[in-house]
Amino acid sequence: MLQEFFNDLIAKVKYNKMLQQFNPKNKDIQVFVKEGLCHRKDAKVSVFDSSVQGGDAVWEGLRVYKGGIFCLDKHLERLYASAKSLAFTDIPDLSFIKNAVFDTLKANAMKDDVHIRLTLTRGEKITSGMDPRLNQNGSCLIVLAEWKPLVYDNDNGIKVITAHIQRNTPKHLDSKIHHANLLNNILAKIQANVAGKDAALMLDAYGFVAELNGTNLFMVKNNILYTPHADACLHGITRGLIIQIAKDNGIELVEKNLSLTEFYTADEVFCTGTMGELTPVIEIDGRIIENRNKSELLPFLQELFTAVIPEYSEPLPF
Ligand code: PMP
C-alpha cells in the first residue's frame, strides 16, 4: 500500500514538466569559489562549510542583460544587509565582490542572457557544530554564472496552488533576510510539483497572501495595482522597481493585506523576480484569473520594465 503511494508520488513529481533543464552551454563554465576561479567540476566547498552544516549562507540572484548587470548595487546592498543581520564576520569588501563577479563573467565570455547565483557562506568551521565562533577561516564567496534564459513562460503564464506551509514572519526567521535556508520554500515547491503546478503560493501567519515560493505577487483590480506588505515576503528588487515604475507613471499602487479571495477574483495577477521578470499567473487553486474588466496593466508594466533595464544596469568593464 505504502509502496504504491510512494510510486505514485514519484511518478507525479517526475512527469510534471520541470521549468529548467541542464543547458550544455554550461558544461565547462568557470566558477569563483573563495579566492579564485576553477572549472565547475572542481567548484566545491568543504564538508565543514557553514552552508553544508546549517544552510548558513546568504545569497542573491542577478541577471546580465546586453553587457550590464541589472541592479547590481541594490543586490549587493541586500547581500550585505542579510550578512550583517546574521552577524557574519570577515565579509569581503565591495570591490572584492564586484571584481569576483566581473572576473567570472569575463572568464566565461558572458555578456547577456546570464543568471548569476552569488552566495556568501559563513565559511569553514574548525569542527562541526552550530556556534559561529567555530568559523575561523573567513566567509566564503561563490559566484556561479550560468547561461540561463528567463525561467517562466511570460507569454502563457504560470499556474499555482496554495501550499500548507507558511512564509516566515519576523517572529520566526525574518523573510527580509535573503538566506540560503530555503527549506520552507522548497517544501512548498514540492507541493506544487505534486499538484502538477508551476509554483506554490505561500500565506503569512494570519492567512494573508505573502508571495510565491520564489517570486513576489501583485494583482490588479479596477486598474489599481495591489501587492502584499513586505512583512512575510522577500522585499524583492523587482517588486521594488515595479512599485517605483507605478509611481513614476501615475499608476495607483496599494500595499495592503490581501486574502486569497481577492487574488481569486482579481482582473490580473502576476509575479515578479529576477528569474522571470514579470510573469502572468493564470490560475490559483483551480480558479482561473478571468479579467472581466479587460485590464491591460500587466503588458504595460512589462513594457515599462523592459525599457528601464539599461538605466538600472551596471556596464561590464570588458
Ligand atoms: N521571493 C523569494 C522567496 C525569492 O527567493 C526571490 C528571489 N530570490 C524573490 C521573491 C524575488 O526577488 P528579486 O526580485 O530580488 O529577484
PDB file of C-alpha atoms in Angstrom, residues 5-140:
ATOM      1  CA  PHE A   5       1.552   5.551  -2.644  1.00  0.00           C
ATOM      2  CA  PHE A   6       5.243   6.461  -2.974  1.00  0.00           C
ATOM      3  CA  ASN A   7       5.497   5.123  -6.542  1.00  0.00           C
ATOM      4  CA  ASP A   8       2.506   7.256  -7.479  1.00  0.00           C
ATOM      5  CA  LEU A   9       4.033  10.316  -5.783  1.00  0.00           C
ATOM      6  CA  ILE A  10       7.407   9.808  -7.502  1.00  0.00           C
ATOM      7  CA  ALA A  11       5.696   9.373 -10.889  1.00  0.00           C
ATOM      8  CA  LYS A  12       3.771  12.621 -10.423  1.00  0.00           C
ATOM      9  CA  VAL A  13       6.854  14.593  -9.421  1.00  0.00           C
ATOM     10  CA  LYS A  14       8.916  13.045 -12.213  1.00  0.00           C
ATOM     11  CA  TYR A  15       6.451  13.704 -15.017  1.00  0.00           C
ATOM     12  CA  ASN A  16       5.458  17.205 -14.036  1.00  0.00           C
ATOM     13  CA  LYS A  17       7.261  19.418 -16.569  1.00  0.00           C
ATOM     14  CA  MET A  18      10.349  20.984 -14.980  1.00  0.00           C
ATOM     15  CA  LEU A  19      10.834  24.690 -15.614  1.00  0.00           C
ATOM     16  CA  GLN A  20      14.585  24.310 -16.019  1.00  0.00           C
ATOM     17  CA  GLN A  21      16.788  21.753 -17.766  1.00  0.00           C
ATOM     18  CA  PHE A  22      20.561  21.231 -17.954  1.00  0.00           C
ATOM     19  CA  ASN A  23      21.996  23.609 -20.531  1.00  0.00           C
ATOM     20  CA  PRO A  24      25.005  22.006 -22.315  1.00  0.00           C
ATOM     21  CA  LYS A  25      26.448  25.524 -22.768  1.00  0.00           C
ATOM     22  CA  ASN A  26      27.187  25.439 -19.017  1.00  0.00           C
ATOM     23  CA  LYS A  27      29.224  22.208 -19.268  1.00  0.00           C
ATOM     24  CA  ASP A  28      32.621  23.854 -18.878  1.00  0.00           C
ATOM     25  CA  ILE A  29      31.883  27.093 -17.032  1.00  0.00           C
ATOM     26  CA  GLN A  30      34.366  28.670 -14.631  1.00  0.00           C
ATOM     27  CA  VAL A  31      33.092  29.307 -11.110  1.00  0.00           C
ATOM     28  CA  PHE A  32      34.568  31.622  -8.484  1.00  0.00           C
ATOM     29  CA  VAL A  33      34.961  29.971  -5.048  1.00  0.00           C
ATOM     30  CA  LYS A  34      36.515  31.930  -2.151  1.00  0.00           C
ATOM     31  CA  GLU A  35      39.771  33.037  -3.758  1.00  0.00           C
ATOM     32  CA  GLY A  36      39.657  32.279  -7.429  1.00  0.00           C
ATOM     33  CA  LEU A  37      38.165  30.647 -10.478  1.00  0.00           C
ATOM     34  CA  CYS A  38      38.011  26.960 -11.283  1.00  0.00           C
ATOM     35  CA  HIS A  39      36.188  24.585 -13.628  1.00  0.00           C
ATOM     36  CA  ARG A  40      32.673  23.682 -12.425  1.00  0.00           C
ATOM     37  CA  LYS A  41      33.768  20.124 -11.651  1.00  0.00           C
ATOM     38  CA  ASP A  42      36.285  21.496  -9.106  1.00  0.00           C
ATOM     39  CA  ALA A  43      33.953  24.175  -7.715  1.00  0.00           C
ATOM     40  CA  LYS A  44      33.353  22.820  -4.209  1.00  0.00           C
ATOM     41  CA  VAL A  45      33.056  23.877  -0.586  1.00  0.00           C
ATOM     42  CA  SER A  46      34.322  21.875   2.372  1.00  0.00           C
ATOM     43  CA  VAL A  47      32.111  19.495   4.362  1.00  0.00           C
ATOM     44  CA  PHE A  48      32.950  21.876   7.236  1.00  0.00           C
ATOM     45  CA  ASP A  49      31.422  24.830   5.386  1.00  0.00           C
ATOM     46  CA  SER A  50      28.525  26.516   7.183  1.00  0.00           C
ATOM     47  CA  SER A  51      26.243  26.121   4.176  1.00  0.00           C
ATOM     48  CA  VAL A  52      26.608  22.329   4.470  1.00  0.00           C
ATOM     49  CA  GLN A  53      26.425  22.348   8.262  1.00  0.00           C
ATOM     50  CA  GLY A  54      23.375  24.589   8.669  1.00  0.00           C
ATOM     51  CA  GLY A  55      22.262  26.261   5.462  1.00  0.00           C
ATOM     52  CA  ASP A  56      24.151  29.175   6.990  1.00  0.00           C
ATOM     53  CA  ALA A  57      24.670  31.426   3.981  1.00  0.00           C
ATOM     54  CA  VAL A  58      23.145  34.440   2.232  1.00  0.00           C
ATOM     55  CA  TRP A  59      22.641  34.821  -1.491  1.00  0.00           C
ATOM     56  CA  GLU A  60      21.472  36.903  -4.426  1.00  0.00           C
ATOM     57  CA  GLY A  61      20.235  36.018  -7.904  1.00  0.00           C
ATOM     58  CA  LEU A  62      21.211  38.540 -10.593  1.00  0.00           C
ATOM     59  CA  ARG A  63      20.726  38.811 -14.350  1.00  0.00           C
ATOM     60  CA  VAL A  64      23.047  40.042 -17.043  1.00  0.00           C
ATOM     61  CA  TYR A  65      21.412  41.885 -19.941  1.00  0.00           C
ATOM     62  CA  LYS A  66      23.243  43.152 -23.029  1.00  0.00           C
ATOM     63  CA  GLY A  67      26.594  43.875 -21.369  1.00  0.00           C
ATOM     64  CA  GLY A  68      25.302  45.052 -17.989  1.00  0.00           C
ATOM     65  CA  ILE A  69      24.391  43.591 -14.601  1.00  0.00           C
ATOM     66  CA  PHE A  70      20.863  44.564 -13.634  1.00  0.00           C
ATOM     67  CA  CYS A  71      20.512  46.342 -10.271  1.00  0.00           C
ATOM     68  CA  LEU A  72      23.973  45.187  -9.146  1.00  0.00           C
ATOM     69  CA  ASP A  73      24.263  47.748  -6.331  1.00  0.00           C
ATOM     70  CA  LYS A  74      20.788  47.001  -4.989  1.00  0.00           C
ATOM     71  CA  HIS A  75      21.602  43.273  -4.887  1.00  0.00           C
ATOM     72  CA  LEU A  76      24.930  43.867  -3.150  1.00  0.00           C
ATOM     73  CA  GLU A  77      23.266  46.175  -0.636  1.00  0.00           C
ATOM     74  CA  ARG A  78      20.770  43.419   0.203  1.00  0.00           C
ATOM     75  CA  LEU A  79      23.573  40.823   0.395  1.00  0.00           C
ATOM     76  CA  TYR A  80      25.455  42.971   2.926  1.00  0.00           C
ATOM     77  CA  ALA A  81      22.260  43.640   4.917  1.00  0.00           C
ATOM     78  CA  SER A  82      21.494  39.893   5.062  1.00  0.00           C
ATOM     79  CA  ALA A  83      25.080  39.079   6.119  1.00  0.00           C
ATOM     80  CA  LYS A  84      25.014  41.794   8.807  1.00  0.00           C
ATOM     81  CA  SER A  85      21.658  40.561  10.155  1.00  0.00           C
ATOM     82  CA  LEU A  86      23.146  37.092  10.535  1.00  0.00           C
ATOM     83  CA  ALA A  87      26.257  38.566  12.227  1.00  0.00           C
ATOM     84  CA  PHE A  88      28.688  37.326   9.579  1.00  0.00           C
ATOM     85  CA  THR A  89      32.278  38.428  10.124  1.00  0.00           C
ATOM     86  CA  ASP A  90      35.160  38.701   7.631  1.00  0.00           C
ATOM     87  CA  ILE A  91      32.840  39.781   4.835  1.00  0.00           C
ATOM     88  CA  PRO A  92      34.685  40.622   1.580  1.00  0.00           C
ATOM     89  CA  ASP A  93      34.579  44.305   0.675  1.00  0.00           C
ATOM     90  CA  LEU A  94      32.543  45.718  -2.198  1.00  0.00           C
ATOM     91  CA  SER A  95      35.403  45.908  -4.699  1.00  0.00           C
ATOM     92  CA  PHE A  96      36.401  42.284  -3.981  1.00  0.00           C
ATOM     93  CA  ILE A  97      32.855  41.055  -4.652  1.00  0.00           C
ATOM     94  CA  LYS A  98      32.401  43.213  -7.759  1.00  0.00           C
ATOM     95  CA  ASN A  99      35.753  42.090  -9.179  1.00  0.00           C
ATOM     96  CA  ALA A 100      34.917  38.432  -8.477  1.00  0.00           C
ATOM     97  CA  VAL A 101      31.636  38.864 -10.377  1.00  0.00           C
ATOM     98  CA  PHE A 102      33.281  40.676 -13.322  1.00  0.00           C
ATOM     99  CA  ASP A 103      36.181  38.158 -13.458  1.00  0.00           C
ATOM    100  CA  THR A 104      33.750  35.251 -13.546  1.00  0.00           C
ATOM    101  CA  LEU A 105      31.727  36.764 -16.380  1.00  0.00           C
ATOM    102  CA  LYS A 106      34.891  37.617 -18.301  1.00  0.00           C
ATOM    103  CA  ALA A 107      36.357  34.111 -17.881  1.00  0.00           C
ATOM    104  CA  ASN A 108      33.154  32.691 -19.381  1.00  0.00           C
ATOM    105  CA  ALA A 109      32.767  35.408 -22.065  1.00  0.00           C
ATOM    106  CA  MET A 110      29.285  36.084 -20.697  1.00  0.00           C
ATOM    107  CA  LYS A 111      27.590  39.370 -21.570  1.00  0.00           C
ATOM    108  CA  ASP A 112      23.908  38.591 -21.996  1.00  0.00           C
ATOM    109  CA  ASP A 113      21.248  36.001 -21.129  1.00  0.00           C
ATOM    110  CA  VAL A 114      23.078  35.000 -17.968  1.00  0.00           C
ATOM    111  CA  HIS A 115      21.951  34.357 -14.398  1.00  0.00           C
ATOM    112  CA  ILE A 116      24.377  34.795 -11.510  1.00  0.00           C
ATOM    113  CA  ARG A 117      23.903  32.986  -8.229  1.00  0.00           C
ATOM    114  CA  LEU A 118      26.008  34.925  -5.750  1.00  0.00           C
ATOM    115  CA  THR A 119      26.394  33.142  -2.410  1.00  0.00           C
ATOM    116  CA  LEU A 120      28.250  34.162   0.720  1.00  0.00           C
ATOM    117  CA  THR A 121      28.572  31.405   3.321  1.00  0.00           C
ATOM    118  CA  ARG A 122      29.715  31.955   6.891  1.00  0.00           C
ATOM    119  CA  GLY A 123      32.711  29.871   5.828  1.00  0.00           C
ATOM    120  CA  GLU A 124      34.512  26.817   7.089  1.00  0.00           C
ATOM    121  CA  LYS A 125      34.280  25.638  10.701  1.00  0.00           C
ATOM    122  CA  ILE A 126      37.141  24.172  12.742  1.00  0.00           C
ATOM    123  CA  THR A 127      34.808  21.335  13.759  1.00  0.00           C
ATOM    124  CA  SER A 128      31.148  20.565  13.095  1.00  0.00           C
ATOM    125  CA  GLY A 129      28.700  22.493  15.251  1.00  0.00           C
ATOM    126  CA  MET A 130      26.312  25.434  15.306  1.00  0.00           C
ATOM    127  CA  ASP A 131      28.426  28.013  17.119  1.00  0.00           C
ATOM    128  CA  PRO A 132      29.569  30.755  14.700  1.00  0.00           C
ATOM    129  CA  ARG A 133      32.712  31.137  16.819  1.00  0.00           C
ATOM    130  CA  LEU A 134      33.826  27.846  15.220  1.00  0.00           C
ATOM    131  CA  ASN A 135      34.112  29.805  11.963  1.00  0.00           C
ATOM    132  CA  GLN A 136      37.724  30.882  11.996  1.00  0.00           C
ATOM    133  CA  ASN A 137      38.550  30.811   8.295  1.00  0.00           C
ATOM    134  CA  GLY A 138      36.624  33.791   6.973  1.00  0.00           C
ATOM    135  CA  SER A 139      33.447  33.786   4.936  1.00  0.00           C
ATOM    136  CA  CYS A 140      33.304  32.115   1.529  1.00  0.00           C
TER     137      CYS A 140
END
